[in-house]
Coordinates of C-alpha atoms in Angstrom, one line a residue:
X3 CA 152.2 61.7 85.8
X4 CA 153.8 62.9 82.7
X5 CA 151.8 64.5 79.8
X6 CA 152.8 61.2 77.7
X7 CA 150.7 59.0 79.8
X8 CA 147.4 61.0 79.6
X9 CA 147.0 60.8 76.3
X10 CA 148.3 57.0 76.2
X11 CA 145.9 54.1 76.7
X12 CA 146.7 51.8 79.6
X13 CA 148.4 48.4 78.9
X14 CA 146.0 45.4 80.4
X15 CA 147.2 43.5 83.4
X16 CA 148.3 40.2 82.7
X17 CA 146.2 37.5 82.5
X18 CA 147.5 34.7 85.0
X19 CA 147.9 31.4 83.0
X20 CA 145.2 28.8 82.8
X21 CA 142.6 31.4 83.1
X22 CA 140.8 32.5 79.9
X23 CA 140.9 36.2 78.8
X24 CA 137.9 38.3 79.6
X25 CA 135.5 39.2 76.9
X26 CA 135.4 42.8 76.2
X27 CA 132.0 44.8 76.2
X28 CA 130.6 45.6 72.3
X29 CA 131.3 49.5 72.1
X30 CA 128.6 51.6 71.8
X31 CA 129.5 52.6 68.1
X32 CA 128.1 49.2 67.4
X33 CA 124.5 50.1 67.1
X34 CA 124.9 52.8 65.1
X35 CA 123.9 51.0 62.5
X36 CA 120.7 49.6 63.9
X37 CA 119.6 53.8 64.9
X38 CA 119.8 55.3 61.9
X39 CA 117.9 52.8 60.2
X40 CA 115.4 53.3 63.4
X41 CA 115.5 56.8 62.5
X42 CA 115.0 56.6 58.2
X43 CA 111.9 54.1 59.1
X44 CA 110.4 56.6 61.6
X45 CA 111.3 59.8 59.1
X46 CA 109.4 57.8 55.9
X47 CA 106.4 57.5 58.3
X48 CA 105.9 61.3 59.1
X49 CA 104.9 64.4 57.7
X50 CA 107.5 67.2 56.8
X51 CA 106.1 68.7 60.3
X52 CA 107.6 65.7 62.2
X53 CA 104.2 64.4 63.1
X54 CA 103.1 61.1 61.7
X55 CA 101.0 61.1 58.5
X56 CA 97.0 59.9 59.7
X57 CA 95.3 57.4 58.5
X58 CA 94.3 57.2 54.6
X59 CA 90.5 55.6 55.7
X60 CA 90.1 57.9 58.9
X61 CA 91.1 61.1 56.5
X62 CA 88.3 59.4 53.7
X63 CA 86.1 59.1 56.2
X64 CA 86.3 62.3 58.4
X65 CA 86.7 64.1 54.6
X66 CA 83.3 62.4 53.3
X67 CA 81.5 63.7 56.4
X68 CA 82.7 67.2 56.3
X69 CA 81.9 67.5 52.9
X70 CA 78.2 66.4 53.7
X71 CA 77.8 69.9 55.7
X72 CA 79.0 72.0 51.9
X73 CA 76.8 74.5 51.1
X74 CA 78.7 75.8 48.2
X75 CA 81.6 75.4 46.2
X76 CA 83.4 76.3 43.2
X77 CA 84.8 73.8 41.0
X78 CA 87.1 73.0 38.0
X79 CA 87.8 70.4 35.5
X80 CA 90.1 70.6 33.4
X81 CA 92.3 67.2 31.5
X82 CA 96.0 66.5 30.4
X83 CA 96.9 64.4 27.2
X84 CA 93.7 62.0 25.9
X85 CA 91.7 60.7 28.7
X86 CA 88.8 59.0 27.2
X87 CA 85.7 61.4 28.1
X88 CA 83.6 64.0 26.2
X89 CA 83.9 66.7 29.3
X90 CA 87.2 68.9 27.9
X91 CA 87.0 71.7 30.9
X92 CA 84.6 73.0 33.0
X93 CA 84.2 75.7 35.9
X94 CA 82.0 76.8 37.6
X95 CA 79.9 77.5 41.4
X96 CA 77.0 75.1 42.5
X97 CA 74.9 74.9 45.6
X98 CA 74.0 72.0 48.0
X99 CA 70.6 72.9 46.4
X100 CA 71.9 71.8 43.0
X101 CA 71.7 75.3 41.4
X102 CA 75.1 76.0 39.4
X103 CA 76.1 78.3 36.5
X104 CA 79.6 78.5 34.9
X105 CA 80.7 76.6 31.6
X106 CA 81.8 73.7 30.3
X107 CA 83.8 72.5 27.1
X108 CA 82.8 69.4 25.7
X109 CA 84.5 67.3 22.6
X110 CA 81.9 66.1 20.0
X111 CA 83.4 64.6 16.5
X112 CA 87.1 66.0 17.5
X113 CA 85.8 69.7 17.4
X114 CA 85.4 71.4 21.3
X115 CA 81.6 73.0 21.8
X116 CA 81.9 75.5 24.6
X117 CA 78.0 76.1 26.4
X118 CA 78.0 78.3 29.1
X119 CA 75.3 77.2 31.6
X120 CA 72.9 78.0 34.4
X121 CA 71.1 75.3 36.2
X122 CA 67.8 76.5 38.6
X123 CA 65.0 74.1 39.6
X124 CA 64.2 71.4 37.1
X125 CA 65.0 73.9 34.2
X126 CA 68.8 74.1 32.3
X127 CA 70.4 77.2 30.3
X128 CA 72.4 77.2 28.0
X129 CA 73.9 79.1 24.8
X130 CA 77.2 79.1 22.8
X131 CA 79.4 81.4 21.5
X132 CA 76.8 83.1 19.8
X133 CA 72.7 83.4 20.2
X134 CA 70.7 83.6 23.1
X135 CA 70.1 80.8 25.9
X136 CA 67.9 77.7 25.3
X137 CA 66.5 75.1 28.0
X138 CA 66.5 71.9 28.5
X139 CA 65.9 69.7 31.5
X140 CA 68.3 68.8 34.1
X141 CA 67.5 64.7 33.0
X142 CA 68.7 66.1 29.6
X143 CA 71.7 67.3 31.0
X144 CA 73.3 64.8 33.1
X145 CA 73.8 62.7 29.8
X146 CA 76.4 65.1 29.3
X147 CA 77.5 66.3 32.6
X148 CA 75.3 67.1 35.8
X149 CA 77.7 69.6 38.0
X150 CA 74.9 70.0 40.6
X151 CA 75.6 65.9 41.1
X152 CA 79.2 67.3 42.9
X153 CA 77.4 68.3 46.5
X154 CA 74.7 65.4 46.3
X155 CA 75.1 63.7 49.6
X156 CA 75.6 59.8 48.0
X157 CA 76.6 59.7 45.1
X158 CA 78.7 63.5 44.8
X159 CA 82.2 63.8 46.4
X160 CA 80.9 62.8 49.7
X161 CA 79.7 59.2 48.7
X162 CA 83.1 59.4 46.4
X163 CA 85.3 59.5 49.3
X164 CA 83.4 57.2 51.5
X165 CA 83.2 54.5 48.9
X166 CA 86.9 54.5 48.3
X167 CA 89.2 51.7 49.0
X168 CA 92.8 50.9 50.0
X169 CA 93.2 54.7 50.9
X170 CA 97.2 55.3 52.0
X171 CA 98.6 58.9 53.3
X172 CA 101.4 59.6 51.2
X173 CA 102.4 63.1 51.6
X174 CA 101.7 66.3 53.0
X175 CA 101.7 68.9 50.6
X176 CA 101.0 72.9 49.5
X177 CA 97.5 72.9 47.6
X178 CA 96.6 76.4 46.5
X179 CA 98.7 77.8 49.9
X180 CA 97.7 75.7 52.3
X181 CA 98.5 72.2 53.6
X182 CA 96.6 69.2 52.5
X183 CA 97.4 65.4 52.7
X184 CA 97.9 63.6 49.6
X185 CA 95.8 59.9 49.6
X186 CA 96.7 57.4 47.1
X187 CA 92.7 55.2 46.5
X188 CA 91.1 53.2 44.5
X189 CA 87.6 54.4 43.4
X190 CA 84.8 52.4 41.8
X191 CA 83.9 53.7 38.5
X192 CA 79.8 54.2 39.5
X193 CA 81.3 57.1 41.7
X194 CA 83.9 58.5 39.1
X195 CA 81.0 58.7 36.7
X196 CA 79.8 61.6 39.2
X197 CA 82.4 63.6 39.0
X198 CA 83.6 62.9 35.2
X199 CA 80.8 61.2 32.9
X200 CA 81.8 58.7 30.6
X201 CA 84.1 57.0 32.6
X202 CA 84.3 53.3 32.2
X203 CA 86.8 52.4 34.5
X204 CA 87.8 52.2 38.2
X205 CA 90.6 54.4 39.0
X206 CA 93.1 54.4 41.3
X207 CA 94.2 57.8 41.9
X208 CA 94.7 60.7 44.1
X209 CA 93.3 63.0 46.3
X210 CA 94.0 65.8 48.5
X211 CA 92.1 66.9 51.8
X212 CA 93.0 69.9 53.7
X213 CA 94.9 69.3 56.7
X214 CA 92.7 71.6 58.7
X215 CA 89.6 71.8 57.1
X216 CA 89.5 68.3 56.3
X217 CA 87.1 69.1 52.8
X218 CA 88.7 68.0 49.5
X219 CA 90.7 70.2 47.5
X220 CA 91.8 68.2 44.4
X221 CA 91.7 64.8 42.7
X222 CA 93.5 63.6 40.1
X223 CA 92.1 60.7 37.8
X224 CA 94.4 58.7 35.4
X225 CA 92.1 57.1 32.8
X226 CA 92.3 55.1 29.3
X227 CA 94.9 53.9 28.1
X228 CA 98.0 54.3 25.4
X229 CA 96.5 56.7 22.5
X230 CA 93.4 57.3 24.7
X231 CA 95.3 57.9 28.1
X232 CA 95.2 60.9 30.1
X233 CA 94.3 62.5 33.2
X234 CA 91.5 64.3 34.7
X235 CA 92.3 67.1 37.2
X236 CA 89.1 68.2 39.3
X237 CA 89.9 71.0 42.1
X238 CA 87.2 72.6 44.4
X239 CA 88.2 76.1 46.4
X240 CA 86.1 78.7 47.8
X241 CA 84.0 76.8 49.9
X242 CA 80.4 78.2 51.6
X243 CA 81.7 81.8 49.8
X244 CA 77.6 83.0 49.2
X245 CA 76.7 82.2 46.1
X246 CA 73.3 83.9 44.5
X247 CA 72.3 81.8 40.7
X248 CA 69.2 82.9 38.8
X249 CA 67.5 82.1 35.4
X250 CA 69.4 84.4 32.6
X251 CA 66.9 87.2 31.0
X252 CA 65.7 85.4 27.2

C-alpha cells in the first residue's frame, strides 16, 4: 500500500444501474448544535458549584422556619436615593424576647433626628445628641419603628418569608463571606411594614438566605417611585452571638 493511499479516501463502488444510491448516515457533527444548546439550558439552571439552584418556595419556607428558632440578631437598615419612609438608618441587636438597643435615624420635615435607643419590657429609652434618656412606651414606639417586631414569630422576618409569593432562585452569591442564594419575591406590604414602617406598597424584591444556614442575611426593598424612589437595604449577621440589654442609668 503506498503512503498516498492512507491518507486518501476510498472511491465508492459503483452503483449497478436501475438501483438507487444508498442514503448516507447524518454524521455525528450534526448534533452539535442540539448539545450545546442542551448544555447552555442545563448551565443557566445551576449554581456556580455545578449543582442546580433549589427551589425559591422550599428556600422561603425552610428559611422562615429556621428563623423561628433566632434567639438573637443584629441588624441594619440603611436606604439608597429617596424611598418614601421616615426610618433613614438604623442598627442595632434585639432578642427573640423583644429587648434591643442600638440607634436609629429618622427624617422629620427634611432634617435627620438621630435617637439612640434601648428597649426592655414595656418601657422605651431614648435620648439625642445631647441630654439624658427619656421613656416612652413600646406602643409609642412602633409608630415610628418597632425593631423588637424583626424576631416576632408572625409578623417579623419569619412570617415575611413565609408569606411571600412567586419566590425564584436566581443566583448564588458571596454575602458578607459566605454563600447565600439570591430569591427574586413578591411581598405583601402588611409584612414590609414590619420590617420598614411607612410602607405603602407591595414590593417585589430580593432576598438572600445562606446556603448553609438557611437564616436570611439581606433584603433589598425597591419602593416609591420617580422623585420619591429608592431602596431599602436591611442586613442581619451575628446570629445567637449572646446578647445582654439593660435599662441605661437616668
Amino acid at each position: 500500500m503506498s503512503i498516498r493511499s492512507l491518507f486518501s479516501s476510498p472511491r465508492p463502488a459503483p452503483v449497478p444501474r436501475g438501483r438507487p444510491a444508498p442514503r448516507r448516515r447524518a454524521r455525528g457533527w450534526t448534533f452539535a448544535p442540539l448539545l450545546v444548546a442542551l448544555s447552555l439550558a442545563t448551565a443557566c439552571s445551576s449554581s456556580p458549584g455545578g449543582g442546580a439552584l433549589p427551589g425559591g418556595p422550599e428556600l422561603m419556607k425552610k428559611s422562615a422556619e429556621t428563623m423561628r428558632s433566632v434567639r438573637t440578631v443584629a441588624f441594619t437598615i440603611a436606604t439608597e436615593g429617596r424611598p418614601p419612609v421616615p426610618v433613614r438608618h438604623a442598627e442595632g441587636s434585639l432578642t427573640s424576647e423583644g429587648d434591643a438597643q442600638g440607634t436609629i435615624q429618622v427624617e422629620v420635615l427634611g432634617a435627620l433626628q438621630e435617637l439612640a435607643f434601648v428597649l426592655t419590657g414595656d418601657t422605651v429609652y431614648f435620648k439625642g445628641p445631647t441630654g439624658g434618656y427619656q421613656t416612652m412606651t413600646r406602643e409609642q414606639l412602633s409608630a415610628i419603628y418597632d425593631p423588637s417586631a424583626i424576631l416576632d414569630p408572625a409578623k417579623g422576618v419569619p412570617g415575611l418569608l413565609a408569606g411571600a409569593t412567586g419566590a425564584k432562585t436566581e443566583a448564588e452569591e458571596k454575602i458578607g463571606g459566605a454563600d447565600a442564594y439570591r430569591v427574586a419575591v413578591h411581598l405583601p406590604k402588611q409584612m414590609v411594614t414590619t420590617l420598614v414602617p411607612g410602607v405603602n406598597q407591595e414590593v417585589d424584591g430580593q432576598v438572600w438566605v445562606d446556603k448553609a444556614t438557611s437564616r436570611l442575611v439581606k433584603a433589598s426593598l425597591p419602593l416609591g417611585g420617580e422623585a420619591n424612589a429608592g431602596t431599602v437595604l436591611v442586613t442581619l449577621d451575628d446570629y445567637d452571638v449572646p446578647v445582654t440589654i439593660t435599662a441605661p442609668a437616668k
